Coordinates of C-alpha atoms in Angstrom, one line a residue:
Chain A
X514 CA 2.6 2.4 24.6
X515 CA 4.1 -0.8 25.3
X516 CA 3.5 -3.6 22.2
X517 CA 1.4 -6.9 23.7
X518 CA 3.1 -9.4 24.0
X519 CA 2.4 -12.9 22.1
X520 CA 1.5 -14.8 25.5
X521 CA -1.6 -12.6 26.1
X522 CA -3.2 -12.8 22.6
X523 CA -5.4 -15.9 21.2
X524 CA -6.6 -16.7 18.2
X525 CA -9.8 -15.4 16.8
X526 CA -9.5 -11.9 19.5
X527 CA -10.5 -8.8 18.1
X528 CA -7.9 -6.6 18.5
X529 CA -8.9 -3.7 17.4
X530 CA -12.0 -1.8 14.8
X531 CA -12.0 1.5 14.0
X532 CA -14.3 3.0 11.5
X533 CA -12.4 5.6 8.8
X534 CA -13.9 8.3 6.8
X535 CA -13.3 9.2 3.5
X536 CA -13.7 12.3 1.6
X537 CA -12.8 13.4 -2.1
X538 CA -10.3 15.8 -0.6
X539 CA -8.5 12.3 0.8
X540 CA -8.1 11.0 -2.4
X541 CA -6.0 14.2 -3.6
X542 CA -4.2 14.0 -0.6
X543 CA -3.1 10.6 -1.1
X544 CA -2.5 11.6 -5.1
X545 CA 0.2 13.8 -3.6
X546 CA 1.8 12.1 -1.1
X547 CA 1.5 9.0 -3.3
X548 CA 2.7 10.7 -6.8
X549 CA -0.6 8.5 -8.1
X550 CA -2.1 11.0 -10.1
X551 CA -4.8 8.4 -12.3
X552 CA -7.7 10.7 -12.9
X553 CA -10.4 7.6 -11.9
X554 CA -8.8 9.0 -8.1
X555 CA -10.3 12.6 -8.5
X556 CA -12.3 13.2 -12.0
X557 CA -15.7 12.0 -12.4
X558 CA -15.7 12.8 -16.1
X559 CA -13.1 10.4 -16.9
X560 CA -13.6 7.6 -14.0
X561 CA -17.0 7.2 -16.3
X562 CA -15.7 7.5 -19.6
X563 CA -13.6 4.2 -18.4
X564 CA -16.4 2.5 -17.6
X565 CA -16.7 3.1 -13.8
X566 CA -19.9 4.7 -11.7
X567 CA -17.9 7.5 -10.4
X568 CA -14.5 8.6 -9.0
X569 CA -13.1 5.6 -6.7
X570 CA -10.2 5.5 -3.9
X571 CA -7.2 4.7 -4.8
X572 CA -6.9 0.9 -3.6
X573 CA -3.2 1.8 -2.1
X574 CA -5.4 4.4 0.3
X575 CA -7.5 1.9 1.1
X576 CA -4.8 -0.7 2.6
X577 CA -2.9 1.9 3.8
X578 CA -5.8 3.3 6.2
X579 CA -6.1 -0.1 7.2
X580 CA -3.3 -1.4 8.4
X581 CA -3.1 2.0 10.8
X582 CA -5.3 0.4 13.1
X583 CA -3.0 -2.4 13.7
X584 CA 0.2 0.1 14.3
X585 CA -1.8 1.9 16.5
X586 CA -2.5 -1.0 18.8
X587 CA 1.3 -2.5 18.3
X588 CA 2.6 0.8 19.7
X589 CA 5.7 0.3 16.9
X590 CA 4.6 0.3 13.7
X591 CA 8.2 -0.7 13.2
X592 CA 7.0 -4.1 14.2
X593 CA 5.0 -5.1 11.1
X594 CA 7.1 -7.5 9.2
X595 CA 4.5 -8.0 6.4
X596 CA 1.4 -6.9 5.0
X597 CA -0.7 -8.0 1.9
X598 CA -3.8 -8.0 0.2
X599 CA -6.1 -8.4 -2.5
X600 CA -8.9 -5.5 -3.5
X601 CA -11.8 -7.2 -4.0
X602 CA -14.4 -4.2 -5.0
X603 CA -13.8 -0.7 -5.6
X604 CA -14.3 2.1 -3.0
X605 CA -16.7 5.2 -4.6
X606 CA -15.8 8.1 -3.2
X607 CA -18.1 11.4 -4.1
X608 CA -17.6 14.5 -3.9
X609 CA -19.7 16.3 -1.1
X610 CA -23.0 17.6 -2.6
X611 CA -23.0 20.5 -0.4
X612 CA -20.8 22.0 2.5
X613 CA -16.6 22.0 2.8
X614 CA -15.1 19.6 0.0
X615 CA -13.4 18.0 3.1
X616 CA -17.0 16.4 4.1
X617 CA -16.3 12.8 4.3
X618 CA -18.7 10.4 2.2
X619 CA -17.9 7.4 2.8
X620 CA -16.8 5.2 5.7
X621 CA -14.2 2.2 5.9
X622 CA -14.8 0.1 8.4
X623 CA -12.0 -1.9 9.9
X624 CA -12.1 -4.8 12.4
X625 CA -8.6 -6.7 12.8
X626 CA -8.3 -10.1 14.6
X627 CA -5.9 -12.3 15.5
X628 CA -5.6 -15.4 12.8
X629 CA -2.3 -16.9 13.4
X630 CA 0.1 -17.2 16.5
X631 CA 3.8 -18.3 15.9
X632 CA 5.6 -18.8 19.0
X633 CA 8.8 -19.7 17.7
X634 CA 8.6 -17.2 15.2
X635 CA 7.3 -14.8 17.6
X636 CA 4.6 -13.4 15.3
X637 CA 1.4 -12.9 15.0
X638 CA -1.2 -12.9 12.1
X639 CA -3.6 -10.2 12.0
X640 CA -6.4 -10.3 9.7
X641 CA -8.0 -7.3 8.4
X642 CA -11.9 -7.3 7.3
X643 CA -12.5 -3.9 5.6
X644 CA -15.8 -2.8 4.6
X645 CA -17.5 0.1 2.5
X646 CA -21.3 0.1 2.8
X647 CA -22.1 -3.5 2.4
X648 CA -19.2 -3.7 -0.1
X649 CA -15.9 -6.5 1.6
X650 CA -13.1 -4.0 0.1
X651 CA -9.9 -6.1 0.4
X652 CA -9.7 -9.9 0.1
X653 CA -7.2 -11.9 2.7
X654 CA -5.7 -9.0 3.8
X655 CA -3.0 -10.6 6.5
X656 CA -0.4 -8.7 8.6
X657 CA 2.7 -10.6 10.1
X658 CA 3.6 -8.5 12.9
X659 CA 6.7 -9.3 15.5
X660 CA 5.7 -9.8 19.4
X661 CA 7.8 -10.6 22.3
X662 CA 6.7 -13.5 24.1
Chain B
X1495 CA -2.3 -5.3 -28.4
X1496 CA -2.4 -7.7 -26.4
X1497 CA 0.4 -8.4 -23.2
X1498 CA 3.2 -8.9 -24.5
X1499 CA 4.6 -12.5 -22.6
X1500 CA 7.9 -11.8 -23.5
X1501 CA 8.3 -9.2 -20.9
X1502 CA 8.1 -12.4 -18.2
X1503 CA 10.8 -12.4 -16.4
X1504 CA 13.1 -8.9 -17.2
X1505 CA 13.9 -6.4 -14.7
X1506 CA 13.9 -2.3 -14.7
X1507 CA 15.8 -0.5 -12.6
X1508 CA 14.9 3.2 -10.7
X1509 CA 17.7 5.4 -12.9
X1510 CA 17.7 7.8 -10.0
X1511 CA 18.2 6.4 -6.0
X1512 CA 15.5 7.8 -3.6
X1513 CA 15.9 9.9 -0.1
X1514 CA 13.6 9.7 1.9
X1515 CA 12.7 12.2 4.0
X1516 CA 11.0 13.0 7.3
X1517 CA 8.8 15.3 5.5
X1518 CA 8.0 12.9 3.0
X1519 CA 7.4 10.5 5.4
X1520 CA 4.9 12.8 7.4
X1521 CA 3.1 14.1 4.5
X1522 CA 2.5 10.2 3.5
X1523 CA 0.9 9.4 7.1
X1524 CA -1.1 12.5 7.0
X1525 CA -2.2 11.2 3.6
X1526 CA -3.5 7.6 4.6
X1527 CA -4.4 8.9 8.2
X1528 CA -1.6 7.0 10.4
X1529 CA -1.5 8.7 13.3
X1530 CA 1.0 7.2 15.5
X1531 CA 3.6 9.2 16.8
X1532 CA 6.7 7.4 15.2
X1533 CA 6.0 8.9 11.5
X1534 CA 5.9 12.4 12.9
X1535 CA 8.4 12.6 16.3
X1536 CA 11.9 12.0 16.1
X1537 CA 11.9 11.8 19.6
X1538 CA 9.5 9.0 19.7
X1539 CA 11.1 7.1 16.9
X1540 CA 14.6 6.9 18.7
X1541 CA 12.6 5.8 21.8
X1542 CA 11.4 2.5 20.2
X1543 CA 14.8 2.3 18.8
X1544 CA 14.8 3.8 15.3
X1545 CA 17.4 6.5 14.2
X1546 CA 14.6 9.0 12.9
X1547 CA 10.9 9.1 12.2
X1548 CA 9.7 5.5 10.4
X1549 CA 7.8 5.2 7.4
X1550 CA 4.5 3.9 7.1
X1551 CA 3.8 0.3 6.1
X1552 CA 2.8 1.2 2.8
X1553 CA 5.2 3.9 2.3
X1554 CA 7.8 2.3 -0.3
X1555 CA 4.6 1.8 -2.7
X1556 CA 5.9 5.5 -4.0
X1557 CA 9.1 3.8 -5.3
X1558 CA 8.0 0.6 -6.2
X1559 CA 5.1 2.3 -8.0
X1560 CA 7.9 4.6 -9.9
X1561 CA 10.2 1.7 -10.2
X1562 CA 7.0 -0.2 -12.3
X1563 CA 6.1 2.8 -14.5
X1564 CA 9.2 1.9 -16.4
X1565 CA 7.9 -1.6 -17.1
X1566 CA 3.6 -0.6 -17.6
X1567 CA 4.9 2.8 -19.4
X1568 CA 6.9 0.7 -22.0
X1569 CA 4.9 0.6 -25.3
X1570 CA 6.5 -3.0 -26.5
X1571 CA 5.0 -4.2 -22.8
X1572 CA 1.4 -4.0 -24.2
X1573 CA -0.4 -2.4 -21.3
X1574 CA -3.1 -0.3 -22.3
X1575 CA -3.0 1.1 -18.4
X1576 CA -6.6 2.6 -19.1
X1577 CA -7.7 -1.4 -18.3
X1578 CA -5.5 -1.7 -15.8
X1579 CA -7.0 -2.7 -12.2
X1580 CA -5.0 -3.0 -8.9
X1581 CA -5.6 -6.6 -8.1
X1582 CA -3.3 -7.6 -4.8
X1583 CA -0.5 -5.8 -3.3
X1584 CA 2.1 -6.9 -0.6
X1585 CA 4.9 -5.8 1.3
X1586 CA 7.6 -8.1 2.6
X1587 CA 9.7 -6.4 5.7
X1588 CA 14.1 -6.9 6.3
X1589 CA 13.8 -3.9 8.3
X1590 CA 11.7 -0.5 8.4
X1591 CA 12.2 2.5 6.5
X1592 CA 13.5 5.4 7.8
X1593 CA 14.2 9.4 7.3
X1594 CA 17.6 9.3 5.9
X1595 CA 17.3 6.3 4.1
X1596 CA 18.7 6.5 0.4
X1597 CA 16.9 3.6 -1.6
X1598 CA 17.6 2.1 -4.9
X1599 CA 14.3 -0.2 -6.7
X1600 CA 14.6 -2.8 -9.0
X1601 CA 11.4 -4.5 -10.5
X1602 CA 11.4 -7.7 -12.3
X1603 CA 8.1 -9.1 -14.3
X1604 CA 7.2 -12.7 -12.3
X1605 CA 4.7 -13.8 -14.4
X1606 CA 2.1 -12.9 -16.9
X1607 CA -0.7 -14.7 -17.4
X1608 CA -4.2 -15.3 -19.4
X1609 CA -7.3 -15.5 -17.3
X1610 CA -10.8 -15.4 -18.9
X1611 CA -9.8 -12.6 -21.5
X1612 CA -7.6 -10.8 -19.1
X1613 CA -4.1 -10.6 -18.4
X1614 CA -2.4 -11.1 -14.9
X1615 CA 0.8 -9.5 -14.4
X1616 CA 2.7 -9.5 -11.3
X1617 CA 5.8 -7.7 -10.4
X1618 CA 8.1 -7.7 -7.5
X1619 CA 9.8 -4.7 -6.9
X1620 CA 13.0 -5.4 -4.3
X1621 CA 13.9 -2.2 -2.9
X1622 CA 17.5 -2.1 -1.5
X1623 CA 19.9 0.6 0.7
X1624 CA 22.1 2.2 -2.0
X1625 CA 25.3 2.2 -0.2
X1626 CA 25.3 -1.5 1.1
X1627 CA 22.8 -3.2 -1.4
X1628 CA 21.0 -4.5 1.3
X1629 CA 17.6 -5.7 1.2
X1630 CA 15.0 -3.4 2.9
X1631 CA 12.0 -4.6 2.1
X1632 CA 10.0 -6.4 -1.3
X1633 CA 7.2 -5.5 -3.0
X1634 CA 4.8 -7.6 -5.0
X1635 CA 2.0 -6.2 -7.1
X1636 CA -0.5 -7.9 -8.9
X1637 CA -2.3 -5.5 -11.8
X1638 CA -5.0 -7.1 -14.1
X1639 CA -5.0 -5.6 -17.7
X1640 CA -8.9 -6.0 -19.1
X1641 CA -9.5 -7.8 -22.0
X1642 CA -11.8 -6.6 -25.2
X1643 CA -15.1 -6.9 -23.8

């Protein structure tokens, strides 16, 4: 799994997409790998009592399932340098009506393309564009990642 | 209450420092679906270079998250946290993190500001290697605190 270098990549290439599913029994994962235990992650009751349509992913899930699809194609995830983003609408997650609890219902869909190349800093840019449904789920969400040349 | 301004600016430390572990790490990658090889396999972690498994990219959110509690948790602060939306998030890398790494986390308040009704706080949480004070990586998080609506 070698990384790419910088000297093969050009701006606007699609990297990589990869869609990723979601189910309720994610979001309690996450709550305990996380220690983020807010109950708008796992109980409808109170995600509507606080003014919400139903039990949403935590936002920290979200960026963290999409960034994977960059350190997949790097090879090193040791080779992100920086990652950041802004959530621009929630992700609903509900539970399964029927069937194992682990029944995804909903999808993230990732495509991540190449924005910036720094030859002299030997990076690259990656840009994220994350979707739920028709929802855009993060906002200039940007990965500096470290390429040979 | 409203956000209390005068926070702006003052810093809480993590009491305890923070081990991380391979199994910590693992569980987190199983959590947000990261599959590469390098969170789970020593092995292939010393191969690219590392002395043990690496962490996820958005791994230190567990101790920068921790690290904030101290700050959002603090009644004088004024964050009634059941308003509180994740608005951006970011992750500035020295080096990665890996098993065996004992962390301390510092967060100081940036800035909190009005906009439309709501408040805008963001925090930078610099997370360092307890033994040398070293930086290992930043992290920057932007929570918006809804207004009376």
């Amino acid at each position: 799994m070698a990384a790419p270098h910088l000297s093969e990549l050009n701006v606007g290439d699609v990297v990589a997409t990869e869609t990723i599913e979601f189910s309720r029994a994610d979001l309690v994962r996450y709550a305990g790998a996380s220690g983020d235990f807010n109950p708008i992650h796992w109980n409808e009751r109170f995600a509507r009592e606080v003014g919400l349509d139903g039990v949403i992913a935590h936002g920290m899930l979200t960026m963290a399932a999409a960034v994977t699809v960059v350190s997949t194609w790097l090879g090193d995830p040791g080779r992100i340098i920086d990652y950041g983003t802004r959530f621009t609408k929630p992700v609903p997650v509900d539970d399964a009506a029927s069937g194992s609890p682990e029944s995804p219902t909903q999808n993230l869909l990732v495509t991540a393309t190449v924005g910036v190349l720094d030859a002299e800093a030997s990076t690259a840019r990656i840009d994220l564009a994350a979707t739920a449904g028709e929802a855009k789920v993060l906002g200039r969400a940007q990965v500096v990642v470290r390429l040979d040349a | 209450m409203p956000v209390n301004t005068d926070y702006e600016g003052r810093r809480f430390e993590l009491r305890e420092s923070y081990e991380v572990s391979a199994e910590s790490i693992r569980a987190f990658a199983r959590a947000t679906k990261a599959t590469h090889p390098a969170h789970f396999d020593a092995e292939v972690a010393r191969v690219l270079g590392y002395a043990d498994v690496i962490a996820p990219t958005t791994f230190p959110v567990v101790l920068a998250q921790r690290s904030e509690s101290a700050y959002i948790s603090d009644p004088d602060a004024g964050i009634d946290f059941s308003r509180v939306v994740h608005g951006e998030e970011k992750f500035s890398y020295t080096r990665p993190v890996v098993a065996g790494d004992r962390l301390r986390a510092a967060t100081t308040v940036e800035s909190i500001r009005g906009a439309g009704g709501h408040s805008m706080i963001t925090s930078r949480t610099a997370i360092t290697e307890e033994a040398s004070g070293a930086a290992v990586v930043d992290v920057t998080s932007t929570i918006v605190v809804r207004g009376d609506s």
